[in-house]
């Protein structure tokens, strides 16, 4: 199906032209041509200027893609940030470039921003807050933050969504979803990378970030989980001023985690901070199943008493109970060098999320995992790097063309980020040492009598539900069979593409037959004298030959375009 048939609005076409032009400007013209964008856009009257290859020779393909994503704006920057967490799909060179993408942006237009705040809060910011600063503390691609003071003297930060950004993001997400589907159809080799699933993951992540009230709900949920641990600080939310496009939270004044000199001047115990930060994130993941998914240095402040404040809860992860149990088995398998346990978990994920098209080489996967785990035999626990081990595991998955579920990819990225942050605070920090006691404790908790009773009750309740609905389901099935209305759906992959190819072949055959008929008929007419003449020859014969030449040129040029598209 032609790409333009999926792009139903002029706005999509204009944005598609911009994306294609940026890709070609950054040396990614091959992707533009293979997807058929160039031909489609040129047919619509848009000409793409192709750059000279020499200008781009100094950049590697990962660098070219990263620079293109930066130029395309917030949606594509976020796409790169999502891909940075997919070490199961991309190699280290690609991940390194994706990790360089940042969300910093120039400040939004102040007049438009103030108008939006007035609309949301019912009055200009100077009337809502006792003090207000028009100068942003920080500006990012989705929102920017301003300092303010409430009437009671509380210092707060006001996070405001950029005016008009939601419509721009939705348009880009709609286009990306269609382009991902087209890429998956036209490039079978991309199927293991799941472009459609990645576009869906990006859409979910961006829509959550656009809802600033949702960020505050995330913050409160994590604050409740740490209510009994005063060493972990979560900013208080002021709900009276919080809506979808604006939120107001307590301002945290502490030492930024990005400022080692300030930490040294404040006499902060960096070793204790590394341990507390690791335990906090491990608790979120293992016990709560709800975690801050972006715990980098910019989202942390250190306070007196070795307390840690987490900010910016726009990106969070969720881990189901079943997934937590699998994760426990994987992590313990890694730190205890149990290759069988690691392989069992990875195979379970592969079977749950495989597309069924390529046979999984279970023996090969188990062999690679066994060799990987064996290299750590005899290595002391304190020398194990959880981040490196998880990175190696995802590399093994990538080698077998297996993709992690999106929630696990985000979780593994969080662990790798956390270990890097801990090592930055304390070079002697070892994630494995901190994680092992919590993992064992959580594993033992699974087999306590109350936990076994709860799981048994859940199984019994679901079984009774299935048995209760069985007579009704059988009755419906038999009634449908009696009416002869049972339908069997067979999903044939790429059937539409095959149909398009057959349709094109039929058109070429039809045109070829017409050309042949014109040649034969015109040859006969040329032998007959009488009737109108052109240049001393029978006019109808000349017109017939002209039509045959035009049809031949159409067949020749059409075949060349198809050959270029298939061979690029």
PDB file of N, CA, C and O in Angstrom, residues 150-209:
ATOM      1  N   UNK A 150       4.281  30.710  47.852  1.00  0.00           N
ATOM      2  CA  UNK A 150       2.852  30.727  48.173  1.00  0.00           C
ATOM      3  C   UNK A 150       2.560  31.810  49.216  1.00  0.00           C
ATOM      4  O   UNK A 150       3.469  32.386  49.818  1.00  0.00           O
ATOM      5  N   UNK A 151       1.279  32.037  49.445  1.00  0.00           N
ATOM      6  CA  UNK A 151       0.866  33.071  50.407  1.00  0.00           C
ATOM      7  C   UNK A 151       1.344  32.760  51.811  1.00  0.00           C
ATOM      8  O   UNK A 151       1.585  33.672  52.612  1.00  0.00           O
ATOM      9  N   UNK A 152       1.511  31.474  52.150  1.00  0.00           N
ATOM     10  CA  UNK A 152       1.976  31.118  53.499  1.00  0.00           C
ATOM     11  C   UNK A 152       3.500  31.144  53.613  1.00  0.00           C
ATOM     12  O   UNK A 152       4.053  30.737  54.638  1.00  0.00           O
ATOM     13  N   UNK A 153       4.187  31.565  52.552  1.00  0.00           N
ATOM     14  CA  UNK A 153       5.639  31.664  52.581  1.00  0.00           C
ATOM     15  C   UNK A 153       6.370  30.440  52.085  1.00  0.00           C
ATOM     16  O   UNK A 153       7.606  30.443  52.021  1.00  0.00           O
ATOM     17  N   UNK A 154       5.637  29.394  51.706  1.00  0.00           N
ATOM     18  CA  UNK A 154       6.286  28.163  51.222  1.00  0.00           C
ATOM     19  C   UNK A 154       6.912  28.398  49.848  1.00  0.00           C
ATOM     20  O   UNK A 154       6.258  28.929  48.932  1.00  0.00           O
ATOM     21  N   UNK A 155       8.168  27.982  49.710  1.00  0.00           N
ATOM     22  CA  UNK A 155       8.827  28.071  48.408  1.00  0.00           C
ATOM     23  C   UNK A 155       8.401  26.877  47.552  1.00  0.00           C
ATOM     24  O   UNK A 155       8.398  25.730  48.020  1.00  0.00           O
ATOM     25  N   UNK A 156       8.035  27.163  46.313  1.00  0.00           N
ATOM     26  CA  UNK A 156       7.567  26.105  45.421  1.00  0.00           C
ATOM     27  C   UNK A 156       8.220  26.276  44.055  1.00  0.00           C
ATOM     28  O   UNK A 156       8.779  27.327  43.726  1.00  0.00           O
ATOM     29  N   UNK A 157       8.141  25.198  43.269  1.00  0.00           N
ATOM     30  CA  UNK A 157       8.489  25.266  41.853  1.00  0.00           C
ATOM     31  C   UNK A 157       7.217  25.027  41.055  1.00  0.00           C
ATOM     32  O   UNK A 157       6.407  24.150  41.396  1.00  0.00           O
ATOM     33  N   UNK A 158       7.035  25.803  40.010  1.00  0.00           N
ATOM     34  CA  UNK A 158       5.842  25.715  39.168  1.00  0.00           C
ATOM     35  C   UNK A 158       6.274  25.165  37.816  1.00  0.00           C
ATOM     36  O   UNK A 158       7.059  25.796  37.096  1.00  0.00           O
ATOM     37  N   UNK A 159       5.793  23.999  37.504  1.00  0.00           N
ATOM     38  CA  UNK A 159       6.141  23.355  36.232  1.00  0.00           C
ATOM     39  C   UNK A 159       4.992  23.576  35.258  1.00  0.00           C
ATOM     40  O   UNK A 159       3.841  23.211  35.537  1.00  0.00           O
ATOM     41  N   UNK A 160       5.297  24.155  34.116  1.00  0.00           N
ATOM     42  CA  UNK A 160       4.274  24.535  33.141  1.00  0.00           C
ATOM     43  C   UNK A 160       4.566  23.855  31.808  1.00  0.00           C
ATOM     44  O   UNK A 160       5.689  23.922  31.300  1.00  0.00           O
ATOM     45  N   UNK A 161       3.545  23.214  31.255  1.00  0.00           N
ATOM     46  CA  UNK A 161       3.709  22.581  29.946  1.00  0.00           C
ATOM     47  C   UNK A 161       3.842  23.654  28.865  1.00  0.00           C
ATOM     48  O   UNK A 161       3.149  24.680  28.920  1.00  0.00           O
ATOM     49  N   UNK A 162       4.703  23.428  27.911  1.00  0.00           N
ATOM     50  CA  UNK A 162       4.920  24.405  26.847  1.00  0.00           C
ATOM     51  C   UNK A 162       3.643  24.583  26.023  1.00  0.00           C
ATOM     52  O   UNK A 162       3.007  23.586  25.632  1.00  0.00           O
ATOM     53  N   UNK A 163       3.226  25.801  25.764  1.00  0.00           N
ATOM     54  CA  UNK A 163       2.007  26.021  24.986  1.00  0.00           C
ATOM     55  C   UNK A 163       2.093  25.369  23.600  1.00  0.00           C
ATOM     56  O   UNK A 163       3.087  25.511  22.894  1.00  0.00           O
ATOM     57  N   UNK A 164       1.036  24.632  23.233  1.00  0.00           N
ATOM     58  CA  UNK A 164       0.955  24.021  21.910  1.00  0.00           C
ATOM     59  C   UNK A 164       1.721  22.732  21.745  1.00  0.00           C
ATOM     60  O   UNK A 164       1.618  22.084  20.701  1.00  0.00           O
ATOM     61  N   UNK A 165       2.480  22.301  22.769  1.00  0.00           N
ATOM     62  CA  UNK A 165       3.326  21.119  22.599  1.00  0.00           C
ATOM     63  C   UNK A 165       2.503  19.844  22.461  1.00  0.00           C
ATOM     64  O   UNK A 165       2.892  18.919  21.743  1.00  0.00           O
ATOM     65  N   UNK A 166       1.338  19.781  23.119  1.00  0.00           N
ATOM     66  CA  UNK A 166       0.544  18.551  23.075  1.00  0.00           C
ATOM     67  C   UNK A 166       0.086  18.245  21.653  1.00  0.00           C
ATOM     68  O   UNK A 166       0.162  17.094  21.196  1.00  0.00           O
ATOM     69  N   UNK A 167      -0.391  19.263  20.923  1.00  0.00           N
ATOM     70  CA  UNK A 167      -0.848  19.038  19.548  1.00  0.00           C
ATOM     71  C   UNK A 167       0.307  18.611  18.657  1.00  0.00           C
ATOM     72  O   UNK A 167       0.161  17.715  17.804  1.00  0.00           O
ATOM     73  N   UNK A 168       1.475  19.235  18.838  1.00  0.00           N
ATOM     74  CA  UNK A 168       2.645  18.862  18.030  1.00  0.00           C
ATOM     75  C   UNK A 168       3.059  17.421  18.299  1.00  0.00           C
ATOM     76  O   UNK A 168       3.362  16.657  17.370  1.00  0.00           O
ATOM     77  N   UNK A 169       3.067  17.032  19.580  1.00  0.00           N
ATOM     78  CA  UNK A 169       3.465  15.670  19.935  1.00  0.00           C
ATOM     79  C   UNK A 169       2.464  14.654  19.381  1.00  0.00           C
ATOM     80  O   UNK A 169       2.853  13.607  18.841  1.00  0.00           O
ATOM     81  N   UNK A 170       1.173  14.930  19.508  1.00  0.00           N
ATOM     82  CA  UNK A 170       0.165  14.001  18.998  1.00  0.00           C
ATOM     83  C   UNK A 170       0.295  13.823  17.490  1.00  0.00           C
ATOM     84  O   UNK A 170       0.149  12.715  16.976  1.00  0.00           O
ATOM     85  N   UNK A 171       0.563  14.912  16.761  1.00  0.00           N
ATOM     86  CA  UNK A 171       0.738  14.799  15.310  1.00  0.00           C
ATOM     87  C   UNK A 171       1.949  13.928  14.985  1.00  0.00           C
ATOM     88  O   UNK A 171       1.892  13.063  14.093  1.00  0.00           O
ATOM     89  N   UNK A 172       3.045  14.134  15.708  1.00  0.00           N
ATOM     90  CA  UNK A 172       4.244  13.327  15.465  1.00  0.00           C
ATOM     91  C   UNK A 172       4.016  11.861  15.832  1.00  0.00           C
ATOM     92  O   UNK A 172       4.479  10.954  15.128  1.00  0.00           O
ATOM     93  N   UNK A 173       3.311  11.615  16.923  1.00  0.00           N
ATOM     94  CA  UNK A 173       3.045  10.231  17.331  1.00  0.00           C
ATOM     95  C   UNK A 173       2.173   9.523  16.302  1.00  0.00           C
ATOM     96  O   UNK A 173       2.380   8.341  15.995  1.00  0.00           O
ATOM     97  N   UNK A 174       1.182  10.233  15.776  1.00  0.00           N
ATOM     98  CA  UNK A 174       0.325   9.638  14.744  1.00  0.00           C
ATOM     99  C   UNK A 174       1.148   9.272  13.511  1.00  0.00           C
ATOM    100  O   UNK A 174       1.010   8.183  12.949  1.00  0.00           O
ATOM    101  N   UNK A 175       2.026  10.173  13.116  1.00  0.00           N
ATOM    102  CA  UNK A 175       2.866   9.921  11.955  1.00  0.00           C
ATOM    103  C   UNK A 175       3.859   8.797  12.217  1.00  0.00           C
ATOM    104  O   UNK A 175       4.063   7.910  11.374  1.00  0.00           O
ATOM    105  N   UNK A 176       4.471   8.798  13.402  1.00  0.00           N
ATOM    106  CA  UNK A 176       5.432   7.746  13.740  1.00  0.00           C
ATOM    107  C   UNK A 176       4.779   6.365  13.748  1.00  0.00           C
ATOM    108  O   UNK A 176       5.380   5.377  13.318  1.00  0.00           O
ATOM    109  N   UNK A 177       3.553   6.281  14.257  1.00  0.00           N
ATOM    110  CA  UNK A 177       2.860   4.994  14.288  1.00  0.00           C
ATOM    111  C   UNK A 177       2.657   4.458  12.874  1.00  0.00           C
ATOM    112  O   UNK A 177       2.852   3.262  12.601  1.00  0.00           O
ATOM    113  N   UNK A 178       2.295   5.344  11.947  1.00  0.00           N
ATOM    114  CA  UNK A 178       2.073   4.901  10.572  1.00  0.00           C
ATOM    115  C   UNK A 178       3.383   4.541   9.880  1.00  0.00           C
ATOM    116  O   UNK A 178       3.466   3.557   9.144  1.00  0.00           O
ATOM    117  N   UNK A 179       4.409   5.339  10.137  1.00  0.00           N
ATOM    118  CA  UNK A 179       5.702   5.045   9.537  1.00  0.00           C
ATOM    119  C   UNK A 179       6.291   3.751  10.097  1.00  0.00           C
ATOM    120  O   UNK A 179       6.925   2.990   9.369  1.00  0.00           O
ATOM    121  N   UNK A 180       6.082   3.494  11.398  1.00  0.00           N
ATOM    122  CA  UNK A 180       6.578   2.248  11.989  1.00  0.00           C
ATOM    123  C   UNK A 180       5.898   1.043  11.350  1.00  0.00           C
ATOM    124  O   UNK A 180       6.542   0.028  11.053  1.00  0.00           O
ATOM    125  N   UNK A 181       4.583   1.156  11.134  1.00  0.00           N
ATOM    126  CA  UNK A 181       3.861   0.055  10.486  1.00  0.00           C
ATOM    127  C   UNK A 181       4.355  -0.151   9.059  1.00  0.00           C
ATOM    128  O   UNK A 181       4.540  -1.288   8.603  1.00  0.00           O
ATOM    129  N   UNK A 182       4.586   0.950   8.332  1.00  0.00           N
ATOM    130  CA  UNK A 182       5.093   0.835   6.961  1.00  0.00           C
ATOM    131  C   UNK A 182       6.484   0.208   6.948  1.00  0.00           C
ATOM    132  O   UNK A 182       6.788  -0.643   6.105  1.00  0.00           O
ATOM    133  N   UNK A 183       7.353   0.639   7.883  1.00  0.00           N
ATOM    134  CA  UNK A 183       8.706   0.085   7.946  1.00  0.00           C
ATOM    135  C   UNK A 183       8.675  -1.403   8.252  1.00  0.00           C
ATOM    136  O   UNK A 183       9.439  -2.187   7.668  1.00  0.00           O
ATOM    137  N   UNK A 184       7.803  -1.822   9.146  1.00  0.00           N
ATOM    138  CA  UNK A 184       7.735  -3.241   9.517  1.00  0.00           C
ATOM    139  C   UNK A 184       7.239  -4.084   8.345  1.00  0.00           C
ATOM    140  O   UNK A 184       7.652  -5.234   8.178  1.00  0.00           O
ATOM    141  N   UNK A 185       6.350  -3.512   7.518  1.00  0.00           N
ATOM    142  CA  UNK A 185       5.870  -4.244   6.341  1.00  0.00           C
ATOM    143  C   UNK A 185       6.938  -4.317   5.255  1.00  0.00           C
ATOM    144  O   UNK A 185       7.142  -5.362   4.631  1.00  0.00           O
ATOM    145  N   UNK A 186       7.620  -3.203   5.017  1.00  0.00           N
ATOM    146  CA  UNK A 186       8.516  -3.124   3.872  1.00  0.00           C
ATOM    147  C   UNK A 186       9.915  -3.631   4.170  1.00  0.00           C
ATOM    148  O   UNK A 186      10.664  -3.959   3.249  1.00  0.00           O
ATOM    149  N   UNK A 187      10.295  -3.674   5.425  1.00  0.00           N
ATOM    150  CA  UNK A 187      11.617  -4.154   5.827  1.00  0.00           C
ATOM    151  C   UNK A 187      11.445  -5.347   6.769  1.00  0.00           C
ATOM    152  O   UNK A 187      11.435  -5.194   7.988  1.00  0.00           O
ATOM    153  N   UNK A 188      11.325  -6.561   6.265  1.00  0.00           N
ATOM    154  CA  UNK A 188      11.154  -7.730   7.150  1.00  0.00           C
ATOM    155  C   UNK A 188      12.275  -7.870   8.166  1.00  0.00           C
ATOM    156  O   UNK A 188      12.065  -8.379   9.270  1.00  0.00           O
ATOM    157  N   UNK A 189      13.494  -7.390   7.811  1.00  0.00           N
ATOM    158  CA  UNK A 189      14.608  -7.533   8.748  1.00  0.00           C
ATOM    159  C   UNK A 189      14.451  -6.656   9.975  1.00  0.00           C
ATOM    160  O   UNK A 189      15.161  -6.831  10.972  1.00  0.00           O
ATOM    161  N   UNK A 190      13.504  -5.702   9.944  1.00  0.00           N
ATOM    162  CA  UNK A 190      13.267  -4.847  11.106  1.00  0.00           C
ATOM    163  C   UNK A 190      12.317  -5.475  12.124  1.00  0.00           C
ATOM    164  O   UNK A 190      12.173  -4.943  13.225  1.00  0.00           O
ATOM    165  N   UNK A 191      11.665  -6.564  11.769  1.00  0.00           N
ATOM    166  CA  UNK A 191      10.639  -7.116  12.668  1.00  0.00           C
ATOM    167  C   UNK A 191      11.176  -7.482  14.046  1.00  0.00           C
ATOM    168  O   UNK A 191      10.495  -7.260  15.054  1.00  0.00           O
ATOM    169  N   UNK A 192      12.393  -8.034  14.154  1.00  0.00           N
ATOM    170  CA  UNK A 192      12.889  -8.313  15.512  1.00  0.00           C
ATOM    171  C   UNK A 192      13.045  -7.055  16.364  1.00  0.00           C
ATOM    172  O   UNK A 192      13.054  -7.133  17.595  1.00  0.00           O
ATOM    173  N   UNK A 193      13.178  -5.878  15.730  1.00  0.00           N
ATOM    174  CA  UNK A 193      13.307  -4.629  16.478  1.00  0.00           C
ATOM    175  C   UNK A 193      11.951  -4.031  16.849  1.00  0.00           C
ATOM    176  O   UNK A 193      11.890  -3.049  17.570  1.00  0.00           O
ATOM    177  N   UNK A 194      10.879  -4.607  16.323  1.00  0.00           N
ATOM    178  CA  UNK A 194       9.504  -4.249  16.690  1.00  0.00           C
ATOM    179  C   UNK A 194       9.240  -2.743  16.609  1.00  0.00           C
ATOM    180  O   UNK A 194       8.975  -2.092  17.631  1.00  0.00           O
ATOM    181  N   UNK A 195       9.326  -2.170  15.418  1.00  0.00           N
ATOM    182  CA  UNK A 195       9.084  -0.728  15.294  1.00  0.00           C
ATOM    183  C   UNK A 195       7.718  -0.299  15.797  1.00  0.00           C
ATOM    184  O   UNK A 195       7.585   0.757  16.431  1.00  0.00           O
ATOM    185  N   UNK A 196       6.695  -1.109  15.530  1.00  0.00           N
ATOM    186  CA  UNK A 196       5.347  -0.736  15.970  1.00  0.00           C
ATOM    187  C   UNK A 196       5.265  -0.721  17.492  1.00  0.00           C
ATOM    188  O   UNK A 196       4.713   0.209  18.090  1.00  0.00           O
ATOM    189  N   UNK A 197       5.850  -1.738  18.141  1.00  0.00           N
ATOM    190  CA  UNK A 197       5.833  -1.777  19.605  1.00  0.00           C
ATOM    191  C   UNK A 197       6.625  -0.614  20.196  1.00  0.00           C
ATOM    192  O   UNK A 197       6.233  -0.031  21.214  1.00  0.00           O
ATOM    193  N   UNK A 198       7.742  -0.242  19.556  1.00  0.00           N
ATOM    194  CA  UNK A 198       8.518   0.893  20.043  1.00  0.00           C
ATOM    195  C   UNK A 198       7.740   2.193  19.912  1.00  0.00           C
ATOM    196  O   UNK A 198       7.782   3.054  20.803  1.00  0.00           O
ATOM    197  N   UNK A 199       7.002   2.343  18.791  1.00  0.00           N
ATOM    198  CA  UNK A 199       6.186   3.550  18.617  1.00  0.00           C
ATOM    199  C   UNK A 199       5.087   3.610  19.675  1.00  0.00           C
ATOM    200  O   UNK A 199       4.777   4.683  20.208  1.00  0.00           O
ATOM    201  N   UNK A 200       4.510   2.453  20.002  1.00  0.00           N
ATOM    202  CA  UNK A 200       3.480   2.422  21.041  1.00  0.00           C
ATOM    203  C   UNK A 200       4.067   2.753  22.411  1.00  0.00           C
ATOM    204  O   UNK A 200       3.459   3.490  23.195  1.00  0.00           O
ATOM    205  N   UNK A 201       5.251   2.218  22.697  1.00  0.00           N
ATOM    206  CA  UNK A 201       5.918   2.522  23.972  1.00  0.00           C
ATOM    207  C   UNK A 201       6.218   4.010  24.079  1.00  0.00           C
ATOM    208  O   UNK A 201       5.995   4.633  25.131  1.00  0.00           O
ATOM    209  N   UNK A 202       6.693   4.595  22.980  1.00  0.00           N
ATOM    210  CA  UNK A 202       6.975   6.029  22.967  1.00  0.00           C
ATOM    211  C   UNK A 202       5.706   6.828  23.215  1.00  0.00           C
ATOM    212  O   UNK A 202       5.709   7.798  23.984  1.00  0.00           O
ATOM    213  N   UNK A 203       4.608   6.428  22.564  1.00  0.00           N
ATOM    214  CA  UNK A 203       3.346   7.145  22.751  1.00  0.00           C
ATOM    215  C   UNK A 203       2.868   7.121  24.186  1.00  0.00           C
ATOM    216  O   UNK A 203       2.455   8.156  24.734  1.00  0.00           O
ATOM    217  N   UNK A 204       2.947   5.953  24.821  1.00  0.00           N
ATOM    218  CA  UNK A 204       2.521   5.855  26.219  1.00  0.00           C
ATOM    219  C   UNK A 204       3.391   6.742  27.110  1.00  0.00           C
ATOM    220  O   UNK A 204       2.889   7.455  27.996  1.00  0.00           O
ATOM    221  N   UNK A 205       4.701   6.697  26.881  1.00  0.00           N
ATOM    222  CA  UNK A 205       5.619   7.471  27.717  1.00  0.00           C
ATOM    223  C   UNK A 205       5.395   8.971  27.558  1.00  0.00           C
ATOM    224  O   UNK A 205       5.317   9.708  28.547  1.00  0.00           O
ATOM    225  N   UNK A 206       5.257   9.434  26.318  1.00  0.00           N
ATOM    226  CA  UNK A 206       5.090  10.866  26.086  1.00  0.00           C
ATOM    227  C   UNK A 206       3.747  11.378  26.597  1.00  0.00           C
ATOM    228  O   UNK A 206       3.660  12.481  27.150  1.00  0.00           O
ATOM    229  N   UNK A 207       2.699  10.608  26.421  1.00  0.00           N
ATOM    230  CA  UNK A 207       1.384  11.066  26.889  1.00  0.00           C
ATOM    231  C   UNK A 207       1.353  11.168  28.412  1.00  0.00           C
ATOM    232  O   UNK A 207       0.698  12.047  28.968  1.00  0.00           O
ATOM    233  N   UNK A 208       2.060  10.261  29.086  1.00  0.00           N
ATOM    234  CA  UNK A 208       2.141  10.376  30.546  1.00  0.00           C
ATOM    235  C   UNK A 208       2.919  11.616  30.947  1.00  0.00           C
ATOM    236  O   UNK A 208       2.563  12.305  31.904  1.00  0.00           O
ATOM    237  N   UNK A 209       4.003  11.914  30.217  1.00  0.00           N
ATOM    238  CA  UNK A 209       4.794  13.095  30.560  1.00  0.00           C
ATOM    239  C   UNK A 209       4.041  14.392  30.279  1.00  0.00           C
ATOM    240  O   UNK A 209       4.268  15.405  30.936  1.00  0.00           O
TER     241      UNK A 209
END
